[in-house]
């Protein structure tokens, strides 16, 4: 019998000592940062000074350029695009974000956000699975800004690739609610400031299930990994072997 081995932590990014202490205590070799701001499509490697010597940082784009093009810009109305162009001429970048949030993202909701993350992150997922298939890169820590959306989608897909029961995956995702409850008001204010509804500050397992339902409408999840993401069966097997432990 095999069970998935996983831990959950909430670390204050403004406390580098706490981060370094945790990385050292857990023996983390790779930190995978899911970034929406990279100017490249694949991973960027570095060695931040606050990291232990044995820990490498891998920045991977999720929710970046392709997501913004296909998930935000493409479905926007001509009027929204025109007004955004006028905002850009005047340097009103915050107004642009609010406009697309109100006109596109709020209509899609959290379910649509998760679907778009999955649909536009095939290259990122290939990179992530490649890292997790290498025992020299493990243990690994995966995080994003809030730790519930990009991270939630990616972790859910990894768990699914390892054959974990869907109910367990949704319950695992829901733990973010407990971890972030002290920061909820700050997260909500940040989302509202971007023009997003309160929904985007929540953790909603139904939204994650909607993502799985969407991916499984046209093919199996295995086909999504091997055909869409171009992850080889050999890599999938290595990830399963590396992340599962015999009992």
Tab-separated table of C-alpha atoms in Angstrom:
chain	number	residue	atom	x	y	z
A	1	UNK	CA	0.000	0.000	0.000
A	2	UNK	CA	1.199	3.524	-0.753
A	3	UNK	CA	0.159	6.827	0.793
A	4	UNK	CA	0.991	10.348	-0.260
A	5	UNK	CA	3.499	12.127	1.946
A	6	UNK	CA	2.815	15.856	2.279
A	7	UNK	CA	3.095	18.678	4.793
A	8	UNK	CA	1.543	22.132	5.036
A	9	UNK	CA	3.218	25.301	6.328
A	10	UNK	CA	2.334	28.960	6.496
A	11	UNK	CA	5.450	31.142	6.440
A	12	UNK	CA	5.592	34.946	6.657
A	13	UNK	CA	7.504	36.078	3.556
A	14	UNK	CA	8.714	39.117	5.502
A	15	UNK	CA	10.566	36.901	7.978
A	16	UNK	CA	13.565	35.451	6.066
A	17	UNK	CA	14.944	33.828	9.229
A	18	UNK	CA	11.757	31.796	9.685
A	19	UNK	CA	11.915	30.753	6.030
A	20	UNK	CA	15.553	29.704	6.270
A	21	UNK	CA	14.901	27.813	9.504
A	22	UNK	CA	12.023	25.877	7.964
A	23	UNK	CA	13.996	25.054	4.791
A	24	UNK	CA	16.884	23.752	6.885
A	25	UNK	CA	14.702	21.767	9.301
A	26	UNK	CA	12.759	20.087	6.500
A	27	UNK	CA	15.824	19.598	4.292
A	28	UNK	CA	14.103	21.321	1.364
A	29	UNK	CA	16.287	21.103	-1.753
A	30	UNK	CA	14.024	22.930	-4.194
A	31	UNK	CA	11.578	25.791	-3.737
A	32	UNK	CA	9.208	26.049	-6.698
A	33	UNK	CA	7.748	29.543	-6.874
A	34	UNK	CA	4.699	29.876	-9.124
A	35	UNK	CA	5.002	33.384	-10.518
A	36	UNK	CA	2.682	35.376	-12.772
A	37	UNK	CA	5.308	38.029	-13.510
A	38	UNK	CA	8.087	36.163	-15.312
A	39	UNK	CA	9.074	37.362	-18.768
A	40	UNK	CA	10.034	33.855	-19.840
A	41	UNK	CA	7.858	30.814	-20.439
A	42	UNK	CA	9.916	28.245	-18.547
A	43	UNK	CA	11.780	28.060	-15.280
A	44	UNK	CA	14.345	30.465	-13.875
A	45	UNK	CA	16.871	29.085	-11.393
A	46	UNK	CA	18.626	31.077	-8.687
A	47	UNK	CA	20.154	30.864	-5.205
A	48	UNK	CA	18.610	33.561	-2.944
A	49	UNK	CA	20.904	34.642	-0.123
A	50	UNK	CA	18.302	33.760	2.527
A	51	UNK	CA	18.216	30.135	1.318
A	52	UNK	CA	20.452	27.406	2.770
A	53	UNK	CA	23.306	26.274	0.497
A	54	UNK	CA	21.527	23.076	-0.487
A	55	UNK	CA	18.267	24.818	-1.495
A	56	UNK	CA	17.636	26.086	-5.027
A	57	UNK	CA	14.833	28.394	-6.176
A	58	UNK	CA	12.936	27.525	-9.362
A	59	UNK	CA	10.564	30.240	-10.583
A	60	UNK	CA	7.924	28.917	-12.967
A	61	UNK	CA	5.277	30.933	-14.751
A	62	UNK	CA	1.666	30.116	-13.881
A	63	UNK	CA	-0.996	32.746	-14.532
A	64	UNK	CA	1.428	34.751	-16.646
A	65	UNK	CA	1.489	35.892	-20.258
A	66	UNK	CA	-0.508	33.083	-21.844
A	67	UNK	CA	-3.130	33.168	-19.094
A	68	UNK	CA	-3.496	36.929	-19.511
A	69	UNK	CA	-3.778	36.632	-23.298
A	70	UNK	CA	-6.139	33.668	-23.518
A	71	UNK	CA	-7.989	33.865	-20.218
A	72	UNK	CA	-8.327	37.627	-19.776
A	73	UNK	CA	-7.645	39.613	-22.964
A	74	UNK	CA	-9.235	37.296	-25.532
A	75	UNK	CA	-12.697	36.985	-23.882
A	76	UNK	CA	-12.887	40.717	-23.072
A	77	UNK	CA	-15.290	42.873	-25.063
A	78	UNK	CA	-14.054	45.341	-27.669
A	79	UNK	CA	-15.221	48.185	-25.433
A	80	UNK	CA	-13.172	46.866	-22.500
A	81	UNK	CA	-10.076	46.515	-24.693
A	82	UNK	CA	-10.530	50.020	-26.095
A	83	UNK	CA	-10.896	51.597	-22.660
A	84	UNK	CA	-7.891	49.611	-21.423
A	85	UNK	CA	-5.823	50.969	-24.313
A	86	UNK	CA	-6.813	54.516	-23.336
A	87	UNK	CA	-5.877	53.767	-19.712
A	88	UNK	CA	-2.499	52.478	-20.909
A	89	UNK	CA	-1.796	55.702	-22.806
A	90	UNK	CA	-2.314	57.620	-19.576
A	91	UNK	CA	-0.317	55.170	-17.464
A	92	UNK	CA	-3.362	54.055	-15.485
A	93	UNK	CA	-2.170	50.497	-14.873
A	94	UNK	CA	-4.280	49.911	-11.763
A	95	UNK	CA	-7.399	50.927	-13.669
A	96	UNK	CA	-6.552	48.414	-16.398
A	97	UNK	CA	-6.370	45.564	-13.871
A	98	UNK	CA	-9.629	46.640	-12.257
A	99	UNK	CA	-11.366	46.900	-15.621
A	100	UNK	CA	-10.445	43.374	-16.709
A	101	UNK	CA	-11.200	42.000	-13.239
A	102	UNK	CA	-14.686	43.482	-13.255
A	103	UNK	CA	-15.513	42.687	-16.889
A	104	UNK	CA	-13.847	39.279	-17.317
A	105	UNK	CA	-12.618	37.551	-14.157
A	106	UNK	CA	-15.650	38.337	-11.992
A	107	UNK	CA	-17.906	36.849	-14.659
A	108	UNK	CA	-15.862	33.658	-14.798
A	109	UNK	CA	-15.580	33.362	-11.037
A	110	UNK	CA	-13.133	31.197	-9.128
A	111	UNK	CA	-14.082	28.143	-11.211
A	112	UNK	CA	-13.183	29.948	-14.415
A	113	UNK	CA	-9.909	31.141	-12.916
A	114	UNK	CA	-8.883	27.585	-12.018
A	115	UNK	CA	-9.908	26.265	-15.426
A	116	UNK	CA	-7.852	28.964	-17.144
A	117	UNK	CA	-4.840	28.248	-14.918
A	118	UNK	CA	-4.964	24.566	-15.889
A	119	UNK	CA	-5.600	25.271	-19.575
A	120	UNK	CA	-2.709	27.715	-19.916
A	121	UNK	CA	-0.092	26.034	-17.712
A	122	UNK	CA	0.833	22.939	-19.725
A	123	UNK	CA	4.471	24.021	-20.152
A	124	UNK	CA	4.712	24.962	-16.474
A	125	UNK	CA	3.303	21.600	-15.416
A	126	UNK	CA	5.842	19.815	-17.611
A	127	UNK	CA	8.637	21.781	-15.909
A	128	UNK	CA	7.242	21.066	-12.430
A	129	UNK	CA	6.833	17.342	-13.059
A	130	UNK	CA	10.364	17.274	-14.439
A	131	UNK	CA	11.682	18.715	-11.181
A	132	UNK	CA	9.631	16.325	-9.048
A	133	UNK	CA	10.862	13.342	-11.080
A	134	UNK	CA	14.463	14.039	-10.012
A	135	UNK	CA	15.268	12.667	-6.559
A	136	UNK	CA	18.150	15.144	-6.262
A	137	UNK	CA	15.567	17.974	-6.273
A	138	UNK	CA	13.532	16.559	-3.394
A	139	UNK	CA	12.096	17.370	-0.918
A	140	UNK	CA	10.455	20.303	-2.713
A	141	UNK	CA	8.224	23.134	-1.547
A	142	UNK	CA	5.691	24.679	-3.942
A	143	UNK	CA	4.178	28.091	-3.274
A	144	UNK	CA	2.668	31.208	-4.847
A	145	UNK	CA	1.601	34.558	-3.373
A	146	UNK	CA	-1.461	33.437	-1.397
A	147	UNK	CA	-0.832	29.695	-1.501
A	148	UNK	CA	-4.381	28.715	-2.468
A	149	UNK	CA	-5.061	29.381	-6.169
A	150	UNK	CA	-2.046	28.710	-8.396
A	151	UNK	CA	-0.592	26.420	-5.743
A	152	UNK	CA	-3.981	24.807	-5.152
A	153	UNK	CA	-4.448	23.984	-8.841
A	154	UNK	CA	-0.904	22.675	-9.306
A	155	UNK	CA	-0.918	20.554	-6.135
A	156	UNK	CA	-4.352	19.153	-6.999
A	157	UNK	CA	-3.093	18.064	-10.421
A	158	UNK	CA	0.038	16.504	-8.917
A	159	UNK	CA	-2.073	14.595	-6.378
A	160	UNK	CA	-4.389	13.453	-9.146
A	161	UNK	CA	-1.435	12.236	-11.230
A	162	UNK	CA	-0.415	10.157	-8.201
A	163	UNK	CA	-3.824	8.492	-8.092
A	164	UNK	CA	-5.065	10.189	-4.933
A	165	UNK	CA	-8.829	9.998	-4.390
A	166	UNK	CA	-10.654	13.135	-5.516
A	167	UNK	CA	-12.341	13.639	-2.130
A	168	UNK	CA	-8.933	13.633	-0.454
A	169	UNK	CA	-7.631	16.176	-2.976
A	170	UNK	CA	-10.552	18.540	-2.385
A	171	UNK	CA	-10.202	18.179	1.380
A	172	UNK	CA	-6.479	18.912	1.123
A	173	UNK	CA	-7.160	22.052	-0.918
A	174	UNK	CA	-9.753	23.170	1.645
A	175	UNK	CA	-7.059	23.250	4.350
A	176	UNK	CA	-5.915	26.550	2.840
A	177	UNK	CA	-8.992	28.092	4.456
A	178	UNK	CA	-7.653	27.205	7.898
A	179	UNK	CA	-4.127	28.316	7.080
A	180	UNK	CA	-5.161	31.706	5.743
A	181	UNK	CA	-7.985	32.617	8.122
A	182	UNK	CA	-5.833	35.141	9.996
A	183	UNK	CA	-4.964	36.843	6.703
A	184	UNK	CA	-8.466	36.650	5.221
A	185	UNK	CA	-9.346	40.333	5.645
A	186	UNK	CA	-6.044	41.403	4.100
A	187	UNK	CA	-6.500	38.988	1.196
A	188	UNK	CA	-10.077	40.180	0.643
A	189	UNK	CA	-8.991	43.832	0.677
A	190	UNK	CA	-6.234	43.055	-1.811
A	191	UNK	CA	-8.654	41.243	-4.131
A	192	UNK	CA	-11.229	44.029	-3.847
A	193	UNK	CA	-8.509	46.554	-4.646
A	194	UNK	CA	-7.891	44.699	-7.902
A	195	UNK	CA	-11.593	44.871	-8.722
A	196	UNK	CA	-12.263	41.247	-7.792
A	197	UNK	CA	-15.256	40.031	-5.788
A	198	UNK	CA	-14.969	38.528	-2.296
A	199	UNK	CA	-15.280	35.090	-3.913
A	200	UNK	CA	-11.638	35.287	-4.977
A	201	UNK	CA	-10.484	35.503	-1.357
A	202	UNK	CA	-12.226	32.221	-0.514
A	203	UNK	CA	-11.226	28.590	-0.905
A	204	UNK	CA	-14.020	26.794	-2.728
A	205	UNK	CA	-13.586	23.040	-3.355
A	206	UNK	CA	-16.457	23.199	-5.862
A	207	UNK	CA	-14.332	25.499	-8.016
A	208	UNK	CA	-11.543	22.926	-8.013
A	209	UNK	CA	-14.018	20.164	-8.857
A	210	UNK	CA	-15.315	22.317	-11.730
A	211	UNK	CA	-11.752	22.457	-13.058
A	212	UNK	CA	-11.460	18.666	-12.969
A	213	UNK	CA	-14.884	18.293	-14.622
A	214	UNK	CA	-13.790	20.661	-17.400
A	215	UNK	CA	-10.546	18.782	-18.059
A	216	UNK	CA	-12.320	15.416	-18.050
A	217	UNK	CA	-15.038	16.491	-20.508
A	218	UNK	CA	-12.921	15.801	-23.570
A	219	UNK	CA	-10.265	13.359	-22.347
A	220	UNK	CA	-8.846	11.599	-19.328
A	221	UNK	CA	-6.511	13.366	-16.937
A	222	UNK	CA	-3.777	10.974	-18.038
A	223	UNK	CA	-4.216	12.239	-21.611
A	224	UNK	CA	-4.103	15.809	-20.302
A	225	UNK	CA	-0.724	15.104	-18.715
A	226	UNK	CA	0.805	13.072	-21.535
A	227	UNK	CA	-0.683	14.797	-24.603
A	228	UNK	CA	-1.444	18.374	-23.566
A	229	UNK	CA	1.437	18.828	-21.132
A	230	UNK	CA	3.810	16.479	-22.976
A	231	UNK	CA	4.810	14.738	-19.745
A	232	UNK	CA	6.180	11.311	-20.613
A	233	UNK	CA	4.824	8.175	-18.917
A	234	UNK	CA	8.344	7.617	-17.558
A	235	UNK	CA	8.332	11.010	-15.816
A	236	UNK	CA	4.845	10.395	-14.422
A	237	UNK	CA	5.993	7.063	-12.992
A	238	UNK	CA	9.081	8.658	-11.433
A	239	UNK	CA	6.948	11.379	-9.826
A	240	UNK	CA	4.584	8.768	-8.420
A	241	UNK	CA	7.495	6.719	-7.065
A	242	UNK	CA	9.204	9.790	-5.583
A	243	UNK	CA	6.149	11.291	-3.905
A	244	UNK	CA	4.538	8.120	-2.646
A	245	UNK	CA	5.863	6.062	0.227
A	246	UNK	CA	5.259	2.387	0.908
A	247	UNK	CA	3.451	1.431	4.083
